[in-house]
Amino acid sequence: MDKDTEDHLVTLAKVFEKFREGNLKCRPEKVNLFQTKLKFLGVVVTQGQISPDPEKIESVKNIKPPQTIKQLREILGLMSYFRKFIRNYAQVAKPLTDLTRGNTKKITWSKIAQNSLDHLKKALTSEPILCLPDFQTGQFVVTTDASTKGIGAILSQIINGEEKVLAYTSRTLTPGESNYSATQLELLSIIHHLEKFKHYLVGRKFKLRSNHKSLQYLQTFKKPTGILARWILKIQDLDYEFEHLKG
């Protein structure tokens, strides 16, 4: 018996023990053991990688411009489910999400909306692949960015000398955040995404990348107050090395 099989058996024993403790049952016909490839909740999991289910992607290819708000919301629901595969999803999808606001049931379709839809379709149909985290080895890397359109980040990990993407995340700005300076926006992106990925980062040293020296700005305050003080508190227990990206 090879090591992978032994490890798999140990993992299965732990899973079944948890089932027993919780008095949970599973149907034998629903159980597939010793698989190298598995479809689960719209994604395909293989050895160390995860990608969208090809059947779901086929439906994305066939998406036409929506005629109603209901149709648009259905499209956005599908796209949002796979948003971790799409870099800067929130910013790219914003022209479409803006159309769903208000009480109107009709859509005024525009070239901007079509470009947004085409961008999302291309991103999902180009066979995006993310890697699964390895908590035993490899340094995590968080790369953040910000603009007047929103904030975004990439969670990656250096495995065997190669940096591999684990997830993309993004969101648009609130009305109040739209008034932030460039430095404040970069700080917002850093704080928000370190909080989002905290379960990967706590207890281990990771690399933090940003194209703005905003952290140095934050660290110049000897007695910060208000939102700056709250931001410092959120990351003070994290162990990171900062890398400034030019540009």
Coordinates of C-alpha atoms in Angstrom, one line a residue:
M1 CA 0.0 0.0 0.0
D2 CA 1.5 3.4 -1.0
K3 CA 1.7 6.4 1.3
D4 CA -1.1 8.3 -0.5
T5 CA -3.5 5.4 0.0
E6 CA -2.5 5.1 3.7
D7 CA -3.0 8.9 4.2
H8 CA -6.4 8.7 2.5
L9 CA -7.5 5.8 4.8
V10 CA -6.4 7.8 7.9
T11 CA -8.4 10.8 6.6
L12 CA -11.4 8.7 6.0
A13 CA -11.2 7.2 9.5
K14 CA -11.2 10.8 10.9
V15 CA -14.2 11.8 8.7
F16 CA -16.3 8.7 9.7
E17 CA -15.4 9.3 13.3
K18 CA -16.9 12.8 13.1
F19 CA -20.0 11.3 11.4
R20 CA -20.3 8.9 14.3
E21 CA -19.9 11.6 16.9
G22 CA -22.6 13.7 15.3
N23 CA -24.9 10.7 14.7
L24 CA -24.8 11.4 11.0
K25 CA -25.4 8.8 8.3
C26 CA -24.6 8.7 4.6
R27 CA -26.0 6.5 1.9
P28 CA -23.5 4.0 0.5
E29 CA -24.7 4.6 -3.1
K30 CA -23.8 8.3 -2.6
V31 CA -20.2 7.6 -1.4
N32 CA -17.3 7.5 -3.8
L33 CA -14.0 6.5 -2.2
F34 CA -10.4 6.7 -3.6
Q35 CA -11.3 9.1 -6.4
T36 CA -8.7 11.3 -8.1
K37 CA -11.3 13.6 -9.5
L38 CA -14.6 14.7 -7.9
K39 CA -17.5 16.9 -8.9
F40 CA -18.9 18.8 -5.9
L41 CA -21.2 21.8 -5.7
G42 CA -20.5 23.1 -9.1
V43 CA -16.7 22.6 -9.1
V44 CA -14.3 19.8 -10.0
V45 CA -11.7 18.9 -7.4
T46 CA -8.6 17.1 -8.6
Q47 CA -5.2 16.5 -7.0
G48 CA -4.3 19.9 -5.5
Q49 CA -6.5 21.9 -7.9
I50 CA -10.1 23.2 -8.2
S51 CA -11.9 24.4 -11.3
P52 CA -15.5 25.2 -12.3
D53 CA -17.6 22.2 -13.4
P54 CA -17.4 22.0 -17.3
E55 CA -21.2 21.5 -17.4
K56 CA -21.7 24.8 -15.6
I57 CA -19.3 26.5 -17.9
E58 CA -21.1 25.2 -20.9
S59 CA -24.2 27.0 -19.7
V60 CA -22.1 30.2 -19.3
K61 CA -21.1 30.0 -23.0
N62 CA -24.7 30.1 -24.0
I63 CA -25.7 33.1 -22.0
K64 CA -27.5 35.8 -24.1
P65 CA -28.1 39.5 -23.2
P66 CA -30.9 39.5 -20.6
Q67 CA -34.3 41.0 -21.5
T68 CA -35.5 41.5 -17.9
I69 CA -34.1 42.3 -14.5
K70 CA -35.0 38.8 -13.3
Q71 CA -32.9 37.2 -16.1
L72 CA -30.0 39.5 -15.3
R73 CA -30.2 38.6 -11.6
E74 CA -30.1 34.9 -12.6
I75 CA -27.0 35.5 -14.7
L76 CA -25.3 37.4 -11.9
G77 CA -26.2 34.7 -9.4
L78 CA -24.4 32.1 -11.6
M79 CA -21.4 34.4 -12.2
S80 CA -21.1 35.4 -8.5
Y81 CA -21.0 31.7 -7.5
F82 CA -17.7 31.4 -9.4
R83 CA -16.4 34.8 -8.4
K84 CA -13.3 33.4 -6.7
F85 CA -12.1 32.3 -10.1
I86 CA -12.5 35.8 -11.6
R87 CA -10.0 38.5 -10.8
N88 CA -11.6 41.8 -9.8
Y89 CA -15.1 40.3 -10.2
A90 CA -16.9 43.1 -8.3
Q91 CA -15.5 45.8 -10.4
V92 CA -16.0 43.9 -13.7
A93 CA -19.6 43.1 -12.8
K94 CA -20.5 46.5 -11.5
P95 CA -22.2 47.8 -14.7
L96 CA -24.5 44.7 -14.5
T97 CA -25.2 45.0 -10.8
D98 CA -26.0 48.7 -11.2
L99 CA -28.7 47.7 -13.7
T100 CA -30.5 45.7 -11.0
R101 CA -30.9 48.7 -8.7
G102 CA -34.2 50.5 -8.5
N103 CA -37.8 49.4 -9.1
T104 CA -37.7 49.1 -12.9
K105 CA -38.3 45.6 -14.5
K106 CA -36.9 46.5 -17.9
I107 CA -33.3 46.7 -18.9
T108 CA -31.6 49.4 -20.9
W109 CA -28.8 47.3 -22.4
S110 CA -25.7 49.2 -23.3
K111 CA -22.2 48.5 -24.8
I112 CA -20.7 48.9 -21.3
A113 CA -23.1 46.2 -20.0
Q114 CA -22.3 44.0 -22.9
N115 CA -18.5 44.4 -22.4
S116 CA -19.0 43.5 -18.7
L117 CA -20.9 40.4 -19.6
D118 CA -18.4 39.4 -22.3
H119 CA -15.5 39.9 -19.8
L120 CA -17.1 37.6 -17.2
K121 CA -18.0 34.9 -19.8
K122 CA -14.4 35.0 -21.1
A123 CA -12.9 34.8 -17.6
L124 CA -15.0 31.7 -16.8
T125 CA -14.7 29.9 -20.1
S126 CA -10.9 30.2 -20.3
E127 CA -10.6 27.1 -18.0
P128 CA -9.6 29.0 -14.8
I129 CA -7.9 26.7 -12.3
L130 CA -7.2 27.5 -8.7
C131 CA -4.9 25.5 -6.4
L132 CA -5.8 24.1 -3.0
P133 CA -3.9 25.4 0.0
D134 CA -1.1 23.3 1.5
F135 CA -1.0 24.1 5.2
Q136 CA 2.1 21.9 5.8
T137 CA 4.5 23.8 3.6
G138 CA 4.7 26.9 1.4
Q139 CA 4.3 30.6 2.3
F140 CA 1.0 32.3 1.7
V141 CA 1.0 35.6 -0.2
V142 CA -1.7 38.3 -0.2
T143 CA -1.5 40.8 -3.0
T144 CA -3.9 43.7 -2.7
D145 CA -5.0 46.5 -5.0
A146 CA -7.4 49.5 -4.9
S147 CA -8.9 52.0 -7.2
T148 CA -11.9 54.4 -7.3
K149 CA -13.9 51.5 -8.7
G150 CA -13.2 49.0 -5.9
I151 CA -10.7 46.9 -4.0
G152 CA -9.4 43.5 -4.8
A153 CA -6.8 40.9 -3.7
I154 CA -5.2 37.6 -4.7
L155 CA -4.5 34.9 -2.2
S156 CA -1.6 32.7 -3.5
Q157 CA 1.0 30.3 -2.1
I158 CA 4.5 29.5 -3.0
I159 CA 4.8 25.7 -3.4
N160 CA 8.0 24.1 -4.6
G161 CA 9.3 27.5 -5.7
E162 CA 6.2 28.3 -7.8
E163 CA 3.6 30.8 -6.8
K164 CA 0.1 29.4 -7.3
V165 CA -3.2 31.3 -7.1
L166 CA -5.7 30.0 -4.5
A167 CA -8.5 32.6 -4.8
Y168 CA -9.4 36.0 -6.1
T169 CA -11.6 38.3 -4.1
S170 CA -13.0 41.8 -4.6
R171 CA -15.8 44.2 -3.8
T172 CA -17.0 47.7 -4.8
L173 CA -16.8 50.8 -2.6
T174 CA -19.5 52.1 -0.3
P175 CA -20.5 55.8 -0.8
G176 CA -18.4 56.8 2.2
E177 CA -15.4 54.9 1.0
S178 CA -15.6 56.6 -2.4
N179 CA -14.3 59.8 -0.7
Y180 CA -11.2 58.1 0.6
S181 CA -7.8 59.2 -0.6
A182 CA -5.6 56.8 -2.6
T183 CA -3.6 56.0 0.6
Q184 CA -6.8 55.3 2.5
L185 CA -8.2 53.1 -0.3
E186 CA -5.0 51.0 -0.4
L187 CA -5.1 50.6 3.4
L188 CA -8.8 49.7 3.2
S189 CA -8.0 46.9 0.7
I190 CA -5.1 45.6 2.9
I191 CA -7.2 45.5 6.1
H192 CA -10.3 44.1 4.5
H193 CA -8.5 41.3 2.7
L194 CA -6.3 40.3 5.5
E195 CA -9.5 40.0 7.6
K196 CA -11.1 37.9 4.8
F197 CA -8.1 35.5 4.6
K198 CA -7.3 35.6 8.3
H199 CA -8.0 31.8 8.7
Y200 CA -5.2 31.1 6.3
L201 CA -2.7 33.6 7.8
V202 CA -3.0 33.4 11.6
G203 CA -0.1 31.6 13.2
R204 CA 2.2 31.7 10.2
K205 CA 4.4 34.3 8.5
F206 CA 3.1 35.4 5.2
K207 CA 4.0 37.9 2.5
L208 CA 1.9 41.0 1.9
R209 CA 2.2 42.8 -1.4
S210 CA 0.9 46.2 -2.4
N211 CA 1.8 48.8 -5.0
H212 CA 1.4 51.6 -2.4
K213 CA 3.4 52.4 0.7
S214 CA 0.3 52.8 2.7
L215 CA 1.4 50.5 5.6
Q216 CA 4.3 52.8 6.2
Y217 CA 1.8 55.7 6.4
L218 CA -0.2 53.8 9.0
Q219 CA 2.8 53.0 11.1
T220 CA 3.8 56.7 11.4
F221 CA 1.0 57.3 13.8
K222 CA 2.1 57.1 17.4
K223 CA -1.3 57.5 18.8
P224 CA -3.8 56.7 16.1
T225 CA -7.5 57.3 16.7
G226 CA -10.8 56.5 14.9
I227 CA -10.7 54.2 11.9
L228 CA -6.9 54.1 11.8
A229 CA -6.8 52.8 15.3
R230 CA -9.4 50.1 14.5
W231 CA -7.4 49.1 11.4
I232 CA -4.2 48.7 13.3
L233 CA -6.0 46.5 15.9
K234 CA -7.3 44.2 13.2
I235 CA -3.8 43.3 11.9
Q236 CA -1.6 43.7 14.9
D237 CA -1.6 39.9 15.6
L238 CA -0.5 39.0 12.1
D239 CA 3.1 38.1 11.2
Y240 CA 3.9 39.4 7.7
E241 CA 6.7 40.7 5.6
F242 CA 5.8 43.6 3.3
E243 CA 6.8 43.7 -0.3
H244 CA 6.2 47.0 -2.2
L245 CA 5.2 46.5 -5.8
K246 CA 6.2 49.2 -8.2
G247 CA 3.6 50.7 -10.4

